[in-house]
CSV table of C-alpha atoms and ligand atoms in Angstrom, one decimal:
chain,number,residue,atom,x,y,z
A,1,MET,CA,10.5,-20.8,15.1
A,2,ALA,CA,11.9,-17.9,15.3
A,3,LEU,CA,12.1,-14.2,13.4
A,4,LYS,CA,13.6,-14.6,10.1
A,5,THR,CA,16.8,-12.9,9.1
A,6,PRO,CA,16.5,-11.0,5.3
A,7,GLU,CA,19.2,-14.1,4.3
A,8,GLU,CA,16.3,-16.6,5.5
A,9,PHE,CA,13.4,-14.4,4.2
A,10,VAL,CA,15.2,-14.4,0.7
A,11,ARG,CA,16.2,-17.9,0.7
A,12,SER,CA,12.6,-19.1,1.3
A,13,LEU,CA,11.5,-17.2,-1.1
A,14,ALA,CA,13.9,-19.3,-3.4
A,15,ASP,CA,12.2,-22.7,-2.3
A,16,LEU,CA,9.1,-21.5,-3.3
A,17,HIS,CA,9.9,-22.2,-6.6
A,18,LEU,CA,7.1,-19.5,-7.8
A,19,GLN,CA,5.5,-19.5,-11.2
A,20,ILE,CA,6.5,-16.3,-12.4
A,21,TYR,CA,6.3,-14.8,-16.2
A,22,LEU,CA,8.0,-11.8,-17.6
A,23,PHE,CA,9.3,-10.0,-20.9
A,24,GLY,CA,7.1,-13.7,-22.6
A,25,GLU,CA,9.7,-15.9,-20.6
A,26,LYS,CA,9.1,-18.0,-17.6
A,27,ILE,CA,12.1,-16.7,-15.1
A,28,ASP,CA,13.2,-19.7,-12.0
A,29,ASP,CA,16.3,-17.8,-10.9
A,30,TYR,CA,13.7,-15.0,-9.6
A,31,VAL,CA,15.3,-14.1,-6.6
A,32,ASN,CA,18.8,-13.0,-8.4
A,33,HIS,CA,17.3,-11.2,-11.7
A,34,PRO,CA,18.3,-7.8,-11.7
A,35,LEU,CA,14.9,-6.6,-12.5
A,36,ILE,CA,13.2,-8.3,-9.8
A,37,ARG,CA,15.8,-8.6,-7.1
A,38,PRO,CA,15.4,-4.7,-6.1
A,39,SER,CA,11.4,-5.2,-5.3
A,40,ILE,CA,12.6,-8.5,-3.2
A,41,ASN,CA,15.1,-6.4,-1.0
A,42,CYS,CA,12.6,-3.8,-0.3
A,43,ILE,CA,10.8,-6.7,1.7
A,44,ALA,CA,14.2,-8.4,3.2
A,45,THR,CA,14.5,-4.4,4.9
A,46,THR,CA,11.3,-5.5,6.9
A,47,TYR,CA,13.3,-8.6,8.4
A,48,GLU,CA,16.8,-6.9,8.8
A,49,LEU,CA,15.1,-3.5,11.0
A,50,ALA,CA,12.8,-5.9,12.1
A,51,ALA,CA,15.9,-7.5,13.8
A,52,LEU,CA,18.1,-3.8,15.1
A,53,PRO,CA,16.9,-2.4,18.4
A,54,GLU,CA,16.6,0.9,17.9
A,55,TYR,CA,13.5,0.1,15.9
A,56,GLU,CA,12.2,-3.0,17.8
A,57,ASP,CA,9.4,-1.2,19.6
A,58,LEU,CA,7.7,-0.2,15.1
A,59,MET,CA,9.2,-2.9,14.4
A,60,LEU,CA,7.9,-5.7,16.4
A,61,ALA,CA,5.0,-5.9,18.7
A,62,THR,CA,3.6,-8.5,21.6
A,63,SER,CA,0.9,-11.4,19.6
A,64,HIS,CA,-2.6,-11.7,21.7
A,65,LEU,CA,-2.4,-14.9,20.4
A,66,THR,CA,0.8,-15.9,22.1
A,67,GLY,CA,2.2,-13.8,23.6
A,68,LYS,CA,5.6,-14.0,21.9
A,69,LYS,CA,7.2,-11.3,19.8
A,70,VAL,CA,6.5,-11.4,16.2
A,71,ASN,CA,7.3,-8.8,13.6
A,72,ARG,CA,4.5,-6.5,13.0
A,73,PHE,CA,3.3,-6.8,9.8
A,74,ALA,CA,2.3,-10.0,10.8
A,75,HIS,CA,0.1,-9.1,13.9
A,76,ILE,CA,-3.4,-8.2,14.7
A,77,HIS,CA,-3.5,-4.1,16.6
A,78,GLN,CA,-4.9,-4.1,19.7
A,79,SER,CA,-4.5,-0.3,20.8
A,80,THR,CA,-4.1,3.2,19.0
A,81,GLU,CA,-0.5,2.9,19.5
A,82,ASP,CA,-0.6,-0.3,18.2
A,83,LEU,CA,-2.3,1.6,15.2
A,84,SER,CA,0.1,4.6,15.2
A,85,LYS,CA,3.7,2.5,15.4
A,86,LYS,CA,2.1,1.0,12.7
A,87,VAL,CA,2.1,4.0,10.4
A,88,LYS,CA,5.4,5.3,11.7
A,89,MET,CA,6.8,2.0,11.3
A,90,GLN,CA,5.6,2.9,7.0
A,91,ARG,CA,7.5,5.8,7.7
A,92,LEU,CA,11.0,4.4,8.2
A,93,LEU,CA,10.4,1.6,5.8
A,94,GLY,CA,10.1,4.3,3.0
A,95,GLN,CA,12.7,6.4,4.4
A,96,LYS,CA,14.9,4.1,4.4
A,97,THR,CA,14.0,2.3,0.4
A,98,GLY,CA,12.6,5.0,-1.1
A,99,SER,CA,10.1,2.9,-2.1
A,100,CYS,CA,6.6,0.4,-2.1
A,101,PHE,CA,7.8,-2.3,0.6
A,102,GLN,CA,5.0,-4.3,0.0
A,103,ARG,CA,4.0,-6.3,2.8
A,104,CYS,CA,2.0,-4.3,4.3
A,105,VAL,CA,-1.2,-5.1,2.2
A,106,GLY,CA,-1.0,-8.8,4.1
A,107,MET,CA,-1.2,-7.2,7.6
A,108,ASP,CA,-3.9,-5.3,6.2
A,109,ALA,CA,-5.7,-8.3,5.0
A,110,ILE,CA,-5.3,-9.9,8.5
A,111,ASN,CA,-6.0,-6.9,10.6
A,112,ALA,CA,-9.6,-6.4,8.6
A,113,LEU,CA,-10.5,-10.5,8.0
A,114,TYR,CA,-10.0,-10.8,11.4
A,115,SER,CA,-12.9,-8.6,12.7
A,116,VAL,CA,-15.3,-9.2,9.5
A,117,THR,CA,-14.8,-13.1,10.1
A,118,TRP,CA,-15.7,-13.0,14.0
A,119,GLU,CA,-19.0,-10.6,12.6
A,120,LEU,CA,-19.7,-13.1,10.1
A,121,ASP,CA,-19.6,-16.3,12.6
A,122,GLN,CA,-22.0,-14.2,14.5
A,123,ALA,CA,-24.7,-14.2,12.2
A,124,ARG,CA,-23.8,-16.9,10.4
A,125,GLY,CA,-22.8,-19.7,13.5
A,126,THR,CA,-20.1,-20.3,10.6
A,127,ASP,CA,-16.4,-21.0,11.8
A,128,TYR,CA,-14.0,-19.0,9.8
A,129,HIS,CA,-13.1,-16.7,12.7
A,130,GLU,CA,-11.1,-19.6,14.7
A,131,ARG,CA,-9.5,-20.8,11.2
A,132,PHE,CA,-9.0,-17.2,10.2
A,133,LYS,CA,-6.5,-17.2,14.0
A,134,LYS,CA,-5.1,-20.8,13.2
A,135,TYR,CA,-3.7,-19.3,10.1
A,136,VAL,CA,-2.5,-15.8,11.9
A,137,GLN,CA,-0.2,-17.8,14.2
A,138,TYR,CA,1.2,-19.8,11.4
A,139,LEU,CA,2.0,-16.9,9.8
A,140,GLN,CA,3.5,-14.9,13.0
A,141,ASP,CA,5.1,-18.4,14.0
A,142,GLU,CA,6.8,-18.9,10.4
A,143,ASP,CA,7.4,-14.9,10.1
A,144,LEU,CA,5.6,-15.0,6.6
A,145,VAL,CA,4.9,-12.6,4.3
A,146,ALA,CA,1.6,-12.7,3.5
A,147,ASP,CA,-0.2,-11.0,-0.1
A,148,GLY,CA,-3.1,-9.2,0.6
A,149,ALA,CA,-5.5,-9.5,-2.6
A,150,MET,CA,-8.1,-7.4,-3.1
A,151,THR,CA,-8.5,-6.2,-7.3
A,152,ASP,CA,-10.0,-8.3,-9.4
A,153,PRO,CA,-9.9,-7.4,-12.8
A,154,LYS,CA,-13.5,-6.6,-13.3
A,155,GLY,CA,-13.9,-6.2,-17.0
A,156,ASP,CA,-16.9,-4.6,-18.3
A,157,ARG,CA,-18.2,-2.2,-15.0
A,158,SER,CA,-21.1,-1.6,-15.5
A,159,LEU,CA,-21.9,-4.8,-14.9
A,160,PRO,CA,-22.1,-6.9,-11.5
A,161,PRO,CA,-19.7,-9.8,-11.3
A,162,HIS,CA,-22.8,-13.1,-12.3
A,163,LYS,CA,-23.5,-10.9,-15.5
A,164,GLN,CA,-19.5,-10.5,-17.0
A,165,PRO,CA,-19.9,-11.8,-20.2
A,166,GLU,CA,-16.2,-13.3,-19.0
A,167,PRO,CA,-16.7,-14.7,-15.2
A,168,ASP,CA,-12.3,-14.8,-14.1
A,169,VAL,CA,-12.5,-11.3,-14.1
A,170,TYR,CA,-13.7,-12.0,-11.1
A,171,VAL,CA,-11.8,-14.1,-8.5
A,172,HIS,CA,-14.7,-16.9,-7.8
A,173,VAL,CA,-15.7,-20.8,-6.5
A,174,VAL,CA,-16.0,-22.9,-9.6
A,175,GLU,CA,-16.5,-26.3,-7.6
A,176,LYS,CA,-17.2,-27.1,-4.0
A,177,ARG,CA,-16.0,-29.6,-2.5
A,178,ASP,CA,-16.3,-32.1,0.5
A,179,ASP,CA,-12.4,-31.3,1.1
A,180,GLY,CA,-12.4,-28.0,-0.1
A,181,ILE,CA,-13.3,-25.1,-2.9
A,182,VAL,CA,-11.6,-24.9,-6.5
A,183,VAL,CA,-11.4,-21.5,-7.7
A,184,ARG,CA,-10.8,-19.4,-10.5
A,185,GLY,CA,-9.9,-15.9,-11.9
A,186,ALA,CA,-7.0,-13.4,-11.1
A,187,LYS,CA,-6.0,-9.9,-9.1
A,188,ALA,CA,-4.8,-7.0,-11.2
A,189,HIS,CA,-1.5,-5.1,-11.0
A,190,GLN,CA,-1.0,-7.1,-7.5
A,191,THR,CA,1.2,-5.5,-5.3
A,192,GLY,CA,4.1,-7.6,-3.7
A,193,ALA,CA,2.8,-11.0,-6.0
A,194,CYS,CA,6.0,-13.1,-6.4
A,195,ASN,CA,8.0,-11.7,-3.3
A,196,SER,CA,5.1,-13.6,-0.4
A,197,HIS,CA,4.8,-17.0,1.0
A,198,GLU,CA,1.2,-16.8,1.0
A,199,ILE,CA,-1.3,-15.0,-0.3
A,200,ILE,CA,-4.5,-13.8,1.4
A,201,VAL,CA,-8.3,-13.5,-1.4
A,202,MET,CA,-10.2,-10.5,-1.0
A,203,PRO,CA,-13.9,-10.2,-3.1
A,204,THR,CA,-13.2,-6.2,-4.4
A,205,VAL,CA,-16.3,-4.9,-4.5
A,206,ALA,CA,-19.6,-5.5,-2.5
A,207,MET,CA,-21.8,-9.0,-3.8
A,208,ARG,CA,-25.1,-8.3,-4.4
A,209,GLU,CA,-28.1,-11.5,-5.1
A,210,GLY,CA,-26.8,-13.9,-7.8
A,211,ASP,CA,-22.7,-12.6,-7.0
A,212,GLU,CA,-23.0,-15.6,-4.2
A,213,ASP,CA,-19.5,-17.5,-5.6
A,214,PHE,CA,-17.7,-14.3,-6.3
A,215,ALA,CA,-17.9,-13.1,-2.4
A,216,VAL,CA,-14.8,-15.3,-1.4
A,217,SER,CA,-12.0,-15.4,0.5
A,218,PHE,CA,-9.0,-17.7,1.7
A,219,SER,CA,-5.4,-18.1,1.5
A,220,CYS,CA,-3.4,-20.6,-0.2
A,221,PRO,CA,0.2,-21.2,-0.7
A,222,ALA,CA,2.3,-18.3,-3.1
A,223,ASN,CA,3.2,-22.0,-4.8
A,224,ALA,CA,-0.1,-23.3,-4.9
A,225,GLU,CA,-0.7,-25.7,-8.4
A,226,GLY,CA,-2.2,-23.1,-10.3
A,227,VAL,CA,-0.8,-19.9,-9.2
A,228,TYR,CA,1.0,-18.4,-11.1
A,229,TYR,CA,2.4,-14.6,-12.1
A,230,ILE,CA,3.0,-12.2,-14.9
A,231,TYR,CA,5.3,-9.4,-13.7
A,232,GLY,CA,4.2,-5.5,-14.2
A,233,ARG,CA,6.0,-4.1,-16.0
A,234,GLN,CA,7.6,0.0,-14.6
A,235,SER,CA,8.8,3.1,-16.9
A,236,CYS,CA,12.6,2.8,-17.4
A,237,ASP,CA,12.4,-0.9,-15.9
A,238,THR,CA,15.3,-2.0,-18.1
A,239,ARG,CA,17.5,0.2,-16.7
A,240,LYS,CA,18.0,-2.1,-14.1
A,241,PHE,CA,19.8,-4.6,-16.7
A,242,GLU,CA,23.0,-1.8,-17.1
A,243,ASP,CA,25.9,-3.0,-15.2
A,244,SER,CA,26.4,0.7,-13.8
A,245,ASP,CA,24.2,2.0,-11.1
A,246,LEU,CA,24.2,5.5,-12.0
A,247,ASP,CA,21.2,6.0,-14.2
A,248,VAL,CA,18.6,3.7,-12.6
A,249,GLY,CA,18.2,6.2,-8.8
A,250,ASN,CA,17.3,4.1,-6.6
A,251,VAL,CA,19.3,0.9,-7.5
A,252,ARG,CA,18.8,-1.2,-3.9
A,253,TYR,CA,15.4,-1.0,-4.4
A,254,GLY,CA,11.8,-0.5,-6.2
A,255,GLY,CA,8.1,-2.0,-5.7
A,256,GLN,CA,6.4,-4.7,-8.0
A,257,GLU,CA,3.2,-5.0,-9.5
A,258,ALA,CA,2.0,-8.6,-11.4
A,259,LEU,CA,-1.0,-9.7,-12.2
A,260,MET,CA,-1.8,-13.1,-10.0
A,261,VAL,CA,-3.5,-15.8,-11.6
A,262,PHE,CA,-5.5,-18.4,-10.1
A,263,ASP,CA,-5.9,-21.5,-12.6
A,264,ASP,CA,-8.6,-24.2,-10.2
A,265,VAL,CA,-6.6,-23.5,-8.0
A,266,PHE,CA,-7.4,-25.7,-4.4
A,267,VAL,CA,-8.5,-24.0,-1.4
A,268,PRO,CA,-9.2,-26.9,1.6
A,269,TRP,CA,-11.7,-25.7,3.9
A,270,GLU,CA,-9.6,-24.7,6.8
A,271,ARG,CA,-8.3,-22.3,4.9
A,272,VAL,CA,-11.9,-20.5,3.5
A,273,TYR,CA,-12.5,-17.7,5.4
A,274,MET,CA,-16.0,-16.2,3.5
A,275,CYS,CA,-17.8,-18.4,0.4
A,276,GLY,CA,-20.8,-17.4,-0.5
A,277,GLU,CA,-21.9,-15.1,2.7
A,278,ILE,CA,-22.4,-11.7,0.3
A,279,GLU,CA,-23.5,-8.8,3.1
A,280,PHE,CA,-20.5,-9.4,4.3
A,281,SER,CA,-18.3,-8.5,1.7
A,282,GLY,CA,-18.7,-4.6,1.4
A,283,ALA,CA,-17.4,-4.7,5.3
A,284,LEU,CA,-14.1,-7.0,4.1
A,285,VAL,CA,-13.3,-4.3,1.1
A,286,GLU,CA,-14.5,-1.5,3.5
A,287,ARG,CA,-11.8,-2.1,6.2
A,288,PHE,CA,-8.6,-3.5,4.1
A,289,ALA,CA,-9.6,-0.9,1.9
A,290,GLY,CA,-9.5,1.2,5.3
A,291,PHE,CA,-6.5,0.4,6.6
A,292,HIS,CA,-4.7,0.5,4.1
A,293,ARG,CA,-5.5,4.3,3.6
A,294,GLN,CA,-4.3,4.1,6.4
A,295,SER,CA,-1.0,2.8,5.4
A,296,TYR,CA,-0.4,5.6,2.8
A,297,GLY,CA,0.2,8.1,5.5
A,298,GLY,CA,3.2,6.8,6.5
A,299,CYS,CA,5.0,4.7,3.2
A,300,LYS,CA,3.9,7.5,0.5
A,301,VAL,CA,5.4,10.4,4.2
A,302,GLY,CA,9.1,8.4,4.2
A,303,VAL,CA,9.1,8.4,-0.3
A,304,GLY,CA,8.4,11.8,0.3
A,305,ASP,CA,11.1,12.6,3.1
A,306,VAL,CA,13.7,11.2,0.5
A,307,LEU,CA,12.4,12.9,-2.2
A,308,ILE,CA,12.5,16.4,-0.5
A,309,GLY,CA,15.9,15.4,0.6
A,310,ALA,CA,17.5,14.5,-2.8
A,311,ALA,CA,15.1,18.3,-3.7
A,312,ALA,CA,17.2,20.0,-0.7
A,313,LEU,CA,20.2,18.2,-2.5
A,314,ALA,CA,19.8,19.1,-5.7
A,315,ALA,CA,19.9,23.0,-4.6
A,316,GLU,CA,22.7,22.9,-2.7
A,317,TYR,CA,24.9,21.4,-4.9
A,318,ASN,CA,24.2,23.4,-7.7
A,319,GLY,CA,25.2,26.6,-5.9
A,320,ALA,CA,21.1,27.6,-5.3
A,321,ALA,CA,20.0,27.1,-2.0
A,322,ARG,CA,20.2,30.1,-0.6
A,323,ALA,CA,17.1,31.7,-2.9
A,324,SER,CA,14.7,32.1,-1.2
A,325,HIS,CA,11.9,30.9,-3.6
A,326,ILE,CA,13.8,27.5,-3.4
A,327,LYS,CA,13.8,27.4,0.5
A,328,ASP,CA,9.7,29.0,0.0
A,329,LYS,CA,9.2,25.8,-2.0
A,330,LEU,CA,11.2,23.3,0.8
A,331,ILE,CA,9.2,24.2,3.1
A,332,GLU,CA,5.6,24.2,0.7
A,333,MET,CA,6.7,20.7,-0.1
A,334,THR,CA,7.3,19.3,3.7
A,335,HIS,CA,4.0,21.5,4.7
A,336,LEU,CA,2.4,18.8,2.4
A,337,ASN,CA,3.9,15.9,3.5
A,338,GLU,CA,3.7,16.0,7.1
A,339,THR,CA,0.6,17.0,6.6
A,340,LEU,CA,-0.3,13.1,5.0
A,341,PHE,CA,1.3,12.2,8.5
A,342,SER,CA,-1.3,13.8,10.1
A,343,CYS,CA,-4.0,12.1,8.7
A,344,GLY,CA,-2.1,8.6,8.9
A,345,LEU,CA,-1.8,9.5,12.6
A,346,ALA,CA,-5.4,11.0,13.4
A,347,CYS,CA,-7.7,8.0,12.1
A,348,SER,CA,-5.0,6.2,14.2
A,349,TYR,CA,-5.8,7.4,17.3
A,350,GLU,CA,-8.9,7.8,16.5
A,351,GLY,CA,-8.9,4.0,16.1
A,352,VAL,CA,-11.7,2.5,17.6
A,353,ARG,CA,-11.8,-1.4,19.4
A,354,MET,CA,-14.4,-3.3,17.1
A,355,PRO,CA,-16.1,-6.2,19.3
A,356,ALA,CA,-13.8,-8.7,18.0
A,357,GLY,CA,-11.4,-7.2,20.1
A,358,ASN,CA,-9.0,-5.6,17.2
A,359,TYR,CA,-8.4,-2.3,16.9
A,360,GLN,CA,-9.0,-0.4,13.4
A,361,ILE,CA,-9.1,2.7,12.3
A,362,ASP,CA,-10.9,5.9,12.1
A,363,LEU,CA,-12.4,5.3,8.4
A,364,LEU,CA,-13.5,8.9,7.4
A,365,LEU,CA,-10.3,9.8,8.4
A,366,ALA,CA,-8.2,6.8,6.8
A,367,ASN,CA,-10.1,7.9,3.4
A,368,VAL,CA,-9.9,11.7,4.1
A,369,CYS,CA,-5.6,10.8,4.5
A,370,LYS,CA,-5.8,8.8,1.6
A,371,GLN,CA,-7.9,11.4,-0.8
A,372,ASN,CA,-5.3,13.9,0.0
A,373,VAL,CA,-1.7,11.1,-1.3
A,374,THR,CA,-4.1,10.8,-4.3
A,375,ARG,CA,-3.2,14.9,-4.6
A,376,PHE,CA,-0.1,16.1,-2.1
A,377,PRO,CA,2.2,13.4,-4.1
A,378,TYR,CA,2.1,15.1,-7.4
A,379,GLU,CA,2.3,18.7,-5.6
A,380,ILE,CA,5.7,17.5,-4.5
A,381,ALA,CA,6.6,15.8,-7.2
A,382,ARG,CA,6.2,18.8,-9.1
A,383,LEU,CA,8.0,20.8,-6.4
A,384,ALA,CA,11.0,18.2,-6.6
A,385,GLU,CA,11.4,18.6,-10.5
A,386,ASP,CA,10.6,22.6,-10.2
A,387,ILE,CA,13.6,23.1,-7.9
A,388,ALA,CA,16.2,19.8,-10.0
A,389,GLY,CA,15.6,21.8,-13.5
A,390,GLY,CA,16.0,20.4,-16.5
A,391,LEU,CA,19.2,18.5,-16.6
A,392,MET,CA,17.3,15.7,-14.8
A,393,VAL,CA,15.7,14.4,-17.6
A,394,THR,CA,18.4,15.4,-20.4
A,395,MET,CA,21.8,14.2,-18.6
A,396,PRO,CA,24.2,11.7,-20.1
A,397,SER,CA,24.4,8.4,-19.4
A,398,ALA,CA,27.2,6.6,-16.5
A,399,GLN,CA,28.8,5.3,-19.7
A,400,ASP,CA,29.2,8.6,-20.9
A,401,LEU,CA,30.8,10.0,-17.9
A,402,ALA,CA,32.5,6.4,-17.7
A,403,ASP,CA,34.6,7.3,-21.5
A,404,GLU,CA,37.6,8.7,-21.6
A,405,LYS,CA,36.8,10.3,-23.9
A,406,ILE,CA,33.7,12.1,-23.7
A,407,GLY,CA,33.8,11.1,-20.1
A,408,PRO,CA,36.1,14.4,-19.0
A,409,ILE,CA,33.7,16.8,-21.0
A,410,VAL,CA,30.6,15.6,-19.3
A,411,GLU,CA,32.6,15.8,-16.1
A,412,LYS,CA,33.4,19.9,-16.6
A,413,PHE,CA,29.7,20.8,-18.3
A,414,LEU,CA,27.6,19.2,-15.4
A,415,VAL,CA,29.6,21.0,-13.0
A,416,GLY,CA,27.8,22.9,-10.2
A,417,THR,CA,29.6,24.2,-7.4
A,418,CYS,CA,33.1,23.3,-6.3
A,419,ASP,CA,32.2,21.4,-3.2
A,420,ALA,CA,30.4,18.7,-4.3
A,421,PRO,CA,31.7,15.8,-6.8
A,422,THR,CA,29.9,16.0,-10.6
A,423,ILE,CA,29.2,12.0,-10.0
A,424,ASP,CA,26.8,13.1,-6.9
A,425,ARG,CA,24.8,16.1,-8.5
A,426,MET,CA,24.0,13.5,-11.0
A,427,ARG,CA,23.0,10.8,-8.4
A,428,VAL,CA,20.5,12.8,-7.1
A,429,LEU,CA,19.5,14.0,-10.2
A,430,ARG,CA,19.2,10.4,-10.9
A,431,LEU,CA,17.1,9.7,-7.7
A,432,ILE,CA,14.5,13.0,-8.7
A,433,GLU,CA,14.3,11.2,-12.0
A,434,ASN,CA,13.3,8.0,-10.6
A,435,LEU,CA,11.1,9.0,-7.6
A,436,THR,CA,9.4,11.4,-10.3
A,437,ILE,CA,8.6,10.0,-13.9
A,438,GLY,CA,11.1,6.5,-13.6
A,439,ALA,CA,10.7,3.3,-12.2
A,440,GLY,CA,10.2,4.7,-8.8
A,441,ALA,CA,7.2,7.0,-9.4
A,442,VAL,CA,5.2,3.7,-10.3
A,443,GLY,CA,5.0,3.6,-6.0
A,444,TYR,CA,5.3,7.1,-5.8
A,445,ARG,CA,2.8,9.1,-7.9
A,446,THR,CA,0.6,6.7,-9.8
A,447,GLU,CA,0.7,4.4,-6.6
A,448,SER,CA,-0.9,7.4,-4.9
A,449,MET,CA,-3.8,8.3,-6.6
A,450,HIS,CA,-5.1,4.1,-7.0
A,451,GLY,CA,-3.2,2.1,-4.9
A,452,ALA,CA,-6.0,1.4,-2.0
A,453,GLY,CA,-8.6,2.5,-4.7
A,454,SER,CA,-8.9,6.0,-6.5
A,455,PRO,CA,-9.9,8.9,-5.6
A,456,GLN,CA,-13.6,8.9,-6.3
A,457,ALA,CA,-13.5,5.1,-3.9
A,458,GLN,CA,-12.3,7.3,-1.0
A,459,ARG,CA,-15.3,10.4,-2.1
A,460,ILE,CA,-17.8,7.6,-1.8
A,461,MET,CA,-17.2,6.0,1.5
A,462,ILE,CA,-16.5,10.4,3.1
A,463,ALA,CA,-19.5,11.3,1.5
A,464,ARG,CA,-21.4,7.7,3.6
A,465,GLN,CA,-19.5,8.6,7.0
A,466,SER,CA,-19.4,12.5,6.7
A,467,ASN,CA,-23.1,12.1,8.8
A,468,LEU,CA,-24.7,15.0,7.5
A,469,ASP,CA,-28.1,15.2,9.7
A,470,HIS,CA,-26.3,15.5,12.4
A,471,LYS,CA,-24.3,18.7,10.9
A,472,LYS,CA,-27.4,20.0,10.2
A,473,GLU,CA,-28.5,20.1,12.7
A,474,LEU,CA,-25.7,21.7,14.6
A,475,ALA,CA,-26.4,24.7,12.1
A,476,LYS,CA,-30.6,24.4,12.9
A,477,ALA,CA,-29.7,24.3,16.3
A,478,ILE,CA,-27.1,27.8,15.9
A,479,ALA,CA,-29.5,29.2,13.5
A,480,GLN,CA,-32.6,28.6,15.6
A,481,VAL,CA,-34.3,26.3,12.4
A,482,GLY,CA,-38.1,25.9,13.9
A,483,LYS,CA,-38.0,28.3,17.0
A,484,PRO,CA,-41.6,29.8,16.7
A,485,TRP,CA,-40.6,33.4,15.1
A,486,ASP,CA,-42.0,37.4,17.5
A,487,LYS,CA,-43.1,38.9,14.9
A,488,ALA,CA,-43.6,41.8,17.4
A,489,ARG,CA,-39.7,42.2,18.4
A,490,VAL,CA,-39.4,43.7,15.2
A,491,LYS,CA,-37.9,46.9,15.9
A,492,GLU,CA,-37.7,50.3,13.6
A,493,PRO,CA,-34.6,50.6,12.2
A,494,THR,CA,-33.2,53.9,14.5
A,495,ALA,CA,-32.0,56.4,13.0
A,496,VAL,CA,-28.8,56.8,12.8
A,497,ALA,CA,-29.0,52.7,10.9
A,498,ARG,CA,-30.9,54.2,8.0
B,501,SF4,FE1,3.0,-0.5,2.1
B,501,SF4,FE2,2.9,1.6,1.0
B,501,SF4,FE3,3.5,-0.2,-0.7
B,501,SF4,FE4,1.0,-0.6,0.2
B,501,SF4,S1,2.0,0.7,-1.6
B,501,SF4,S2,1.9,-1.6,0.4
B,501,SF4,S3,1.3,1.2,2.6
B,501,SF4,S4,4.4,1.2,1.0
B,502,FE,FE1,-0.4,0.4,-2.6
């Protein structure tokens, strides 16, 4: 099957008849729902750009399984060049959508599972890897969106999965049958949950003895019986119901998170990639998180480009662009944004070939990348708000601007420089509002903090990867620690020194 067009993608999503709940109601026509559609448009862009010759090099890759051209989101990285192209593709999509475009979680899941299933088979004599390869080929051949789902609700964080008073807070196996397993539980704040054809489930933490039922990885269709979704709210989301395209800030695109529930879902064995092998759950978590922490060095940078551009326009529209402090703030924003990109590229260029044959990012540098992402977008957002001025949050509505009587007054008092129409000034300020405190801030700010793991998770990985013993050896060598000391070589201080 050929690559899908954006229209085919949207149609195929509608055909799934997913079970989605929003504001206490089941939503049937979800692809045309004003609150959901912008997030669908984001994923559609991953199909749209893949068909354009100018983006082919970034958006497409050659499958190592079939030799055919596939969307990079369904590709298993075959080189460090593939890894760096992934980051560049994500920056491009962040620039085009100004939003989280959601398709990366599936890409990161297949790349993590590829090497883990191979190593698991070597150790246990299982055949997970072959099953998984067939599944990846299916995703590639059909050009499907897979949703990599890792984060369980987790209940009482002080207790391991098998000791939770409510066991469903971690996805687990409730029945093993000859033909497959039955699973129950949920994945929380799941990116792109309702915009995917397929779900790939992975454990959320390293499992220990007693947690065997929770060490489970599998895939299932997004419309499998027993799977349903409860849509997550975003700040200012009901503005999307308004007829005007002004107050929403980013009218075409948006992110999406939902609570994904598995209510006794049957999964046939050919779709199971881990079942009880607790000792491999940690590696899977680490690798998926590592890939997604690399991802943030691309997507957040692309959205950062949009925000920096919006801040520069806001300054231009009110005549402040030439002020030296404005120029300096824009330089600082750029410096921070490019630092994130440098981290995303660095962990890609330092990637390594895994025993399974695929390429993985440098885990230490990927964690450093994400740790910076937990901070720099906040500073970029702060500077954007500084440049934008208070009007960003005190501006009258689109309805006021359109009103016959009040409109001209709004127009008159919100004017900036004469060559910028008031409506454009308002549009740009609404975009900054969207990205810093509105619906887009979910993707640009809070997701920068908690997506791909909260800051402490990276610090643990940085500690583990930092090889402190090697650094201590370096210091000992320079300081000559352990060398016999010749007291006789110590001379009397000279008269001058004294
Ligand atoms: Fe992709 Fe970034 Fe969204 Fe994750 S947060 S799915 S990397 S766009
Ligand atoms: Fe994310």
